[in-house]
mmCIF file of C-alpha atoms in Angstrom:
data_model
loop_
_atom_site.group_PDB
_atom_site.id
_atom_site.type_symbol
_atom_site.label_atom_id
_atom_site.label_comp_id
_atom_site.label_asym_id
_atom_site.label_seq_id
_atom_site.Cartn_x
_atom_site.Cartn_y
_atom_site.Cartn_z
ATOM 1 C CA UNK A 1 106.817 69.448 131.180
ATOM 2 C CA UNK A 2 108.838 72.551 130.305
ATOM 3 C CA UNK A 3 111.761 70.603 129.690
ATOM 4 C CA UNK A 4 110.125 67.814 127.417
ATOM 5 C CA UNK A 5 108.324 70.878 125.915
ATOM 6 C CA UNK A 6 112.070 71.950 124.807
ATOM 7 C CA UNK A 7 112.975 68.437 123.827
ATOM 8 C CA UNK A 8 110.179 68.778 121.094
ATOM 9 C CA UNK A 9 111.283 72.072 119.762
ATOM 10 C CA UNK A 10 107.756 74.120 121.635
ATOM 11 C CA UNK A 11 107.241 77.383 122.672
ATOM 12 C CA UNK A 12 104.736 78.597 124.563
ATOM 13 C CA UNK A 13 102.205 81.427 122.914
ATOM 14 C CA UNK A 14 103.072 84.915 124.175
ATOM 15 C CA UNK A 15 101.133 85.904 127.337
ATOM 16 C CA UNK A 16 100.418 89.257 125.122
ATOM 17 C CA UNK A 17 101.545 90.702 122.228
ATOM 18 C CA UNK A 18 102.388 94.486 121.874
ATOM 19 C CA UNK A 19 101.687 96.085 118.481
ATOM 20 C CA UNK A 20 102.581 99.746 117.296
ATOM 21 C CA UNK A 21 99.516 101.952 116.970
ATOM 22 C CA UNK A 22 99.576 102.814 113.280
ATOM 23 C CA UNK A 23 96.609 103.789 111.130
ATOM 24 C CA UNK A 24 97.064 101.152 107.904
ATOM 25 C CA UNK A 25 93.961 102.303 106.297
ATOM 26 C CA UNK A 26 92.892 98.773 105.186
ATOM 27 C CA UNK A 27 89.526 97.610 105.008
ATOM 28 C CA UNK A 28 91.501 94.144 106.703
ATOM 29 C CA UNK A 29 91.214 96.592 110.109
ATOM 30 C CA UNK A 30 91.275 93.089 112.930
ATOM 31 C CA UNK A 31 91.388 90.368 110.413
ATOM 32 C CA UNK A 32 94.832 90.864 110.411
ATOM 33 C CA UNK A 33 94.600 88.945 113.620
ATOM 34 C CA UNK A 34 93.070 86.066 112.074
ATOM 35 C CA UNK A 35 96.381 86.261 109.755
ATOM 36 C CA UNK A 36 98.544 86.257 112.757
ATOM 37 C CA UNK A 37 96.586 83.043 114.289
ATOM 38 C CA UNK A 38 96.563 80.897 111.303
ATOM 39 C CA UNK A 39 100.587 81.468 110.981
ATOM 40 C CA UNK A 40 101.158 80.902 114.423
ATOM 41 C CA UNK A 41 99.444 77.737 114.677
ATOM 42 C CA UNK A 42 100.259 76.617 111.388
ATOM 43 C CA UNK A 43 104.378 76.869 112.180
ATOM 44 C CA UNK A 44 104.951 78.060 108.112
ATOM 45 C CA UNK A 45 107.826 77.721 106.787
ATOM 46 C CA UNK A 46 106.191 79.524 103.284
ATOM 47 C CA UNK A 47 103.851 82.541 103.438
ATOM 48 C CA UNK A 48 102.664 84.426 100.631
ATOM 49 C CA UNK A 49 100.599 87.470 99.874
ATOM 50 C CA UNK A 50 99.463 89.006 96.952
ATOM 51 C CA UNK A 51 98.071 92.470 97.921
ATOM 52 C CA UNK A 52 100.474 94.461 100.349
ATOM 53 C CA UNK A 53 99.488 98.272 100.395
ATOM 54 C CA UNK A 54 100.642 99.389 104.053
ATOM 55 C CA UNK A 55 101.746 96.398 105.207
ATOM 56 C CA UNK A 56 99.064 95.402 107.406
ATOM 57 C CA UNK A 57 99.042 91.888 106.899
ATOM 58 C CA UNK A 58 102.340 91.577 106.675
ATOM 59 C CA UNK A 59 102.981 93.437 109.986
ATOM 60 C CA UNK A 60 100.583 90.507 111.393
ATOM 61 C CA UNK A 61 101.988 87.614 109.876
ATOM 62 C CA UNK A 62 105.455 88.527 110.268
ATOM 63 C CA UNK A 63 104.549 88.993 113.808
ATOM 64 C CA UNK A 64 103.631 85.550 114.216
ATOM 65 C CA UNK A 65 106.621 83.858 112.608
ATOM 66 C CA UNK A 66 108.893 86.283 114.782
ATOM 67 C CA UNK A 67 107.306 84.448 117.533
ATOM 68 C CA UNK A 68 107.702 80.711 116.021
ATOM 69 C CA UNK A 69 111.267 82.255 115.458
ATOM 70 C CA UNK A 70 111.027 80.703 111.833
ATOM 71 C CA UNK A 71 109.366 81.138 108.484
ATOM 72 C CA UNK A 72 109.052 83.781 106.008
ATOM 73 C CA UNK A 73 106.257 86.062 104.350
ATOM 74 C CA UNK A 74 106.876 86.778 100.479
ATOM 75 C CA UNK A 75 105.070 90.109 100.517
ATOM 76 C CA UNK A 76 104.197 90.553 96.624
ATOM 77 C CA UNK A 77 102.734 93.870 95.315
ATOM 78 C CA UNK A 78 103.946 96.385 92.772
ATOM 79 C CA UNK A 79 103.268 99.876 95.305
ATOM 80 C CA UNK A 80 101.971 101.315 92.180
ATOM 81 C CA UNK A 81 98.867 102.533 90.632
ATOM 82 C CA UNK A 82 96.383 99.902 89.863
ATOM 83 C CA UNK A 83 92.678 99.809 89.751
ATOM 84 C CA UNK A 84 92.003 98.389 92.853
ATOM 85 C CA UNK A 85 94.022 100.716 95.066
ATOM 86 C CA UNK A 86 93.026 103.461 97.118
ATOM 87 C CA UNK A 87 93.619 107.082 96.721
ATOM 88 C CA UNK A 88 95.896 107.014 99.869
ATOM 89 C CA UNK A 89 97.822 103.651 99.036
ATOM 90 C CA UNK A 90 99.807 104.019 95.588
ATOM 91 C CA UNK A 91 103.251 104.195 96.500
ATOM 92 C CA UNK A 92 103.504 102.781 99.322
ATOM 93 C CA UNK A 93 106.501 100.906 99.215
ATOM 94 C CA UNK A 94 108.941 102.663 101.472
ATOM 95 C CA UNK A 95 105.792 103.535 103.921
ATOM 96 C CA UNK A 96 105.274 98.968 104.000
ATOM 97 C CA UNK A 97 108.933 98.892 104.710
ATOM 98 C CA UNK A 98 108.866 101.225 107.514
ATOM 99 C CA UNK A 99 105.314 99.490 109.211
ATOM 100 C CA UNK A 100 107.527 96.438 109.029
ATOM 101 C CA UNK A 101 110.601 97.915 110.825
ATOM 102 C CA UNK A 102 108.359 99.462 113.243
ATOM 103 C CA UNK A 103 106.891 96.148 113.800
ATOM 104 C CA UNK A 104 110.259 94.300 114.823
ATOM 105 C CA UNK A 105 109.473 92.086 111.687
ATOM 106 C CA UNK A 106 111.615 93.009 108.642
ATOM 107 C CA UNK A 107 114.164 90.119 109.017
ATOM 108 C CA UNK A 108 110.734 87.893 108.713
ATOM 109 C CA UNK A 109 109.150 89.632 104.972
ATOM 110 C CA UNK A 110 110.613 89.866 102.088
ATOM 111 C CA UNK A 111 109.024 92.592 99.881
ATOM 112 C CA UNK A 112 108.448 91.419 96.308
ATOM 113 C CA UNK A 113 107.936 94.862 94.508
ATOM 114 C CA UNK A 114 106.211 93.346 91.454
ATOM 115 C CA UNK A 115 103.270 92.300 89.740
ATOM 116 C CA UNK A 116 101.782 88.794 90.522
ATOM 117 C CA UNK A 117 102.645 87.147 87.114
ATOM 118 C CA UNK A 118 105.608 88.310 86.879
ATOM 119 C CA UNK A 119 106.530 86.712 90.792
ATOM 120 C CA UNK A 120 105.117 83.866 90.158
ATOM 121 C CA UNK A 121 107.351 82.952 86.979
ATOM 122 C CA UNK A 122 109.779 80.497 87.716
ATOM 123 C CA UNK A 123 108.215 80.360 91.511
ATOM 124 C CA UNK A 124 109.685 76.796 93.314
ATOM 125 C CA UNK A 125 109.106 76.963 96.430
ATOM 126 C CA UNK A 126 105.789 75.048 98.425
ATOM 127 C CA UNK A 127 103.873 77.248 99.716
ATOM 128 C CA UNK A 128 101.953 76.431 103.382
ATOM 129 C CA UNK A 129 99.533 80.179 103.372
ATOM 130 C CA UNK A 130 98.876 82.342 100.846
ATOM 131 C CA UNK A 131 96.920 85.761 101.351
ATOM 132 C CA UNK A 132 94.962 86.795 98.012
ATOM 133 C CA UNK A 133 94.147 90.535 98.371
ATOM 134 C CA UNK A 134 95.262 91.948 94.860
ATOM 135 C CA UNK A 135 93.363 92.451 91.649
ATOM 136 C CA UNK A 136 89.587 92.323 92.699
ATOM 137 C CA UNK A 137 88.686 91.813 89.422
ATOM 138 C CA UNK A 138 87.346 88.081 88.373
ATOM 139 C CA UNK A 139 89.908 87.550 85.720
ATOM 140 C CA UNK A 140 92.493 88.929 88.351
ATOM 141 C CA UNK A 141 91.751 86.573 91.053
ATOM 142 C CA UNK A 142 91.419 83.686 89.368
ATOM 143 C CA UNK A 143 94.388 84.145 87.692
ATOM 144 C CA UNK A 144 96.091 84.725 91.386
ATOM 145 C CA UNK A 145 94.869 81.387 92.273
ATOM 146 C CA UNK A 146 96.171 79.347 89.351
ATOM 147 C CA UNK A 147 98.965 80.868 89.747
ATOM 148 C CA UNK A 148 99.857 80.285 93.071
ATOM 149 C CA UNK A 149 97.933 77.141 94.246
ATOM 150 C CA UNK A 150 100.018 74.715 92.569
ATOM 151 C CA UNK A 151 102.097 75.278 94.811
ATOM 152 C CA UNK A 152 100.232 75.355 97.699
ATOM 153 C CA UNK A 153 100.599 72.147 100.128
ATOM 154 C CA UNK A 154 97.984 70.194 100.481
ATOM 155 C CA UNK A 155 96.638 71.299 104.176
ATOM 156 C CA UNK A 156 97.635 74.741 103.094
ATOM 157 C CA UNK A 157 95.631 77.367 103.505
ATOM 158 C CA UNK A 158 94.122 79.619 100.767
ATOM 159 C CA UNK A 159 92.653 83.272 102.429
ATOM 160 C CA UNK A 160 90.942 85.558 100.306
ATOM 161 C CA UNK A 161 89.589 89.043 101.323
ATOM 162 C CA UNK A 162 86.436 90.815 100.259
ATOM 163 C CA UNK A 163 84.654 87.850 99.970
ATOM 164 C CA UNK A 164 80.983 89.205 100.543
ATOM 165 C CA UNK A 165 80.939 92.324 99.189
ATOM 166 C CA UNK A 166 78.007 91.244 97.069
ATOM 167 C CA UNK A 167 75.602 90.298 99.731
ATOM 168 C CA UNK A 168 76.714 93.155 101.681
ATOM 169 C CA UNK A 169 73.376 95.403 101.951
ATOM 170 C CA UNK A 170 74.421 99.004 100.348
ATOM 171 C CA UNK A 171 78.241 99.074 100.524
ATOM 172 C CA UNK A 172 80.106 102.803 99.729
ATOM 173 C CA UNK A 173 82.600 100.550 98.327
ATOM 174 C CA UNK A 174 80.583 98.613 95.632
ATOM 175 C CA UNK A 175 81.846 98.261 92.210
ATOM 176 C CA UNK A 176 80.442 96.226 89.747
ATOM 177 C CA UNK A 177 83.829 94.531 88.421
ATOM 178 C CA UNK A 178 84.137 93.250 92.176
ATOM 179 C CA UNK A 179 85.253 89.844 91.225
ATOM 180 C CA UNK A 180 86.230 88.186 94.337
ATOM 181 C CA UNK A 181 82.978 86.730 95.517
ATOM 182 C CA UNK A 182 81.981 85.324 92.320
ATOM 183 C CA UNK A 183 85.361 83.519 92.392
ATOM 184 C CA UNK A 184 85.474 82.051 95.548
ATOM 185 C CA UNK A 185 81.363 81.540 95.319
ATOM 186 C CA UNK A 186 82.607 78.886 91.937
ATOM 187 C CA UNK A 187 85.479 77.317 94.183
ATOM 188 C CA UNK A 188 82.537 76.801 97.014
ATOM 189 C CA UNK A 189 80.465 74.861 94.244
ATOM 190 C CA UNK A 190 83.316 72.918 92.595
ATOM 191 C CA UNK A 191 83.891 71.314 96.072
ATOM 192 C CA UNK A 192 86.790 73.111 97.452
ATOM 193 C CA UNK A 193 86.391 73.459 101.286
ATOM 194 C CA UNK A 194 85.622 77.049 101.898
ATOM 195 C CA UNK A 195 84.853 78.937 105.301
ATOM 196 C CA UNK A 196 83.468 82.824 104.898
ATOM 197 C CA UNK A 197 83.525 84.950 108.087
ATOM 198 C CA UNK A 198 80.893 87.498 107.363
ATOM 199 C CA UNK A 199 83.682 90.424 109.150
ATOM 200 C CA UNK A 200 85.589 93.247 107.458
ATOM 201 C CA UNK A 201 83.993 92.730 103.922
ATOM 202 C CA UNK A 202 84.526 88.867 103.926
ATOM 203 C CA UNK A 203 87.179 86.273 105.090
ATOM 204 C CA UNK A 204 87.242 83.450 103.246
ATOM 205 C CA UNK A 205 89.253 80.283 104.091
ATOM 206 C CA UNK A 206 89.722 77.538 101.487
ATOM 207 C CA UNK A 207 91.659 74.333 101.083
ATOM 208 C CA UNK A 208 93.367 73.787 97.991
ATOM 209 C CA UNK A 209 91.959 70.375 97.134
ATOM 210 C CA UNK A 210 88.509 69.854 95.751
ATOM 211 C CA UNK A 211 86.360 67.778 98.026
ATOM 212 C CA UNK A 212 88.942 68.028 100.911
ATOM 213 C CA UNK A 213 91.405 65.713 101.851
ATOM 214 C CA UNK A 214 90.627 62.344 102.971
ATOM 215 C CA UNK A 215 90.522 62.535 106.889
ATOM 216 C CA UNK A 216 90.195 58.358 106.548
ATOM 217 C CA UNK A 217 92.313 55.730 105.138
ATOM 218 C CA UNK A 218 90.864 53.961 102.200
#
């Protein structure tokens, strides 16, 4: 078995994995793992994310394709002042790129210092998994989305964060130009395939293609 598993290019998933402690201060806190499972099983070639901060999902992702031993992350986010940042995450650029070394994982990301438009201009690549945790804001998201999921293949993977912050009962965090529910709630009822885990403000997983994709030859 081993040796046909070698024949076919397999690896077998790591008995454990060993992380650095490090406090990211991300509302993500162990949905990062979910990150790290889709990519592993998926085998990316393309990752994107739109949202960086500290690196947290990053750290996870680029995790699992150090593991697949291929693939890369394109980690987009300008590390500046924006209106969905925290007080504790505005430059964070060389803090990201030091998470990343200290997660073995650097030769795996590739930090895109820059805002979302302009990253996506001239953007040719198909894309396999794409994280959308940037501008919270309705227009913001949706633009993320237009943006991006043309390129997106079509059993890619679409994984917004803060999904259910509107049904959450009494939040600290509540604002009321939270746009990311709303969003994803129209995707849900246009017929897009979408999957919420109601965990660290909202997980939401959606396929790119309205109605799904035929499981059945016509």
């Amino acid at each position: 078995m081993r040796k046909a598993a070698r024949a076919l290019g397999l690896r077998p998933p790591a008995r454990s994995v060993r992380v650095p402690r490090i406090n990211f201060v991300s509302g993500l806190e162990d949905g990062a793992w979910l990150l790290f499972g889709l990519a592993r099983a998926m085998r990316p070639a393309v990752c994107v994310e739109i949202g960086s901060a500290r690196g947290l999902s990053a750290c996870y992702v680029g995790l699992a394709l150090k593991e697949i031993g291929a693939g890369r992350l394109y980690a987009i986010d300008p590390h500046t002042r924006t209106d969905w940042n925290d007080r504790e995450s505005v430059d964070t650029y060389r803090l990201m790129q030091r998470n990343l070394r200290a997660f073995g994982v650097a030769d795996y990301v590739t930090v895109v210092r820059d805002y979302s438009d302009k990253a996506a201009a001239g953007w040719d690549r198909r894309i396999d998994m794409i994280f959308i945790d940037g501008d919270h804001s309705y227009d913001g998201v949706k633009r993320d989305w237009e943006l991006f999921v043309p390129h997106l293949r079509e059993f890619g993977v679409a994984v917004f964060h803060d999904t259910t912050w509107d049904i959450a009962p009494d939040h600290a965090l509540n604002r009321d130009d939270m746009g990311v529910p709303r969003f994803v709630d129209e995707l849900r009822r246009q017929g897009y395939p979408v999957i919420t885990l109601d965990r660290h403000h909202g997980i939401s997983l959606v396929q790119p293609t309205a109605g799904g994709v035929p499981l059945v030859r016509s």
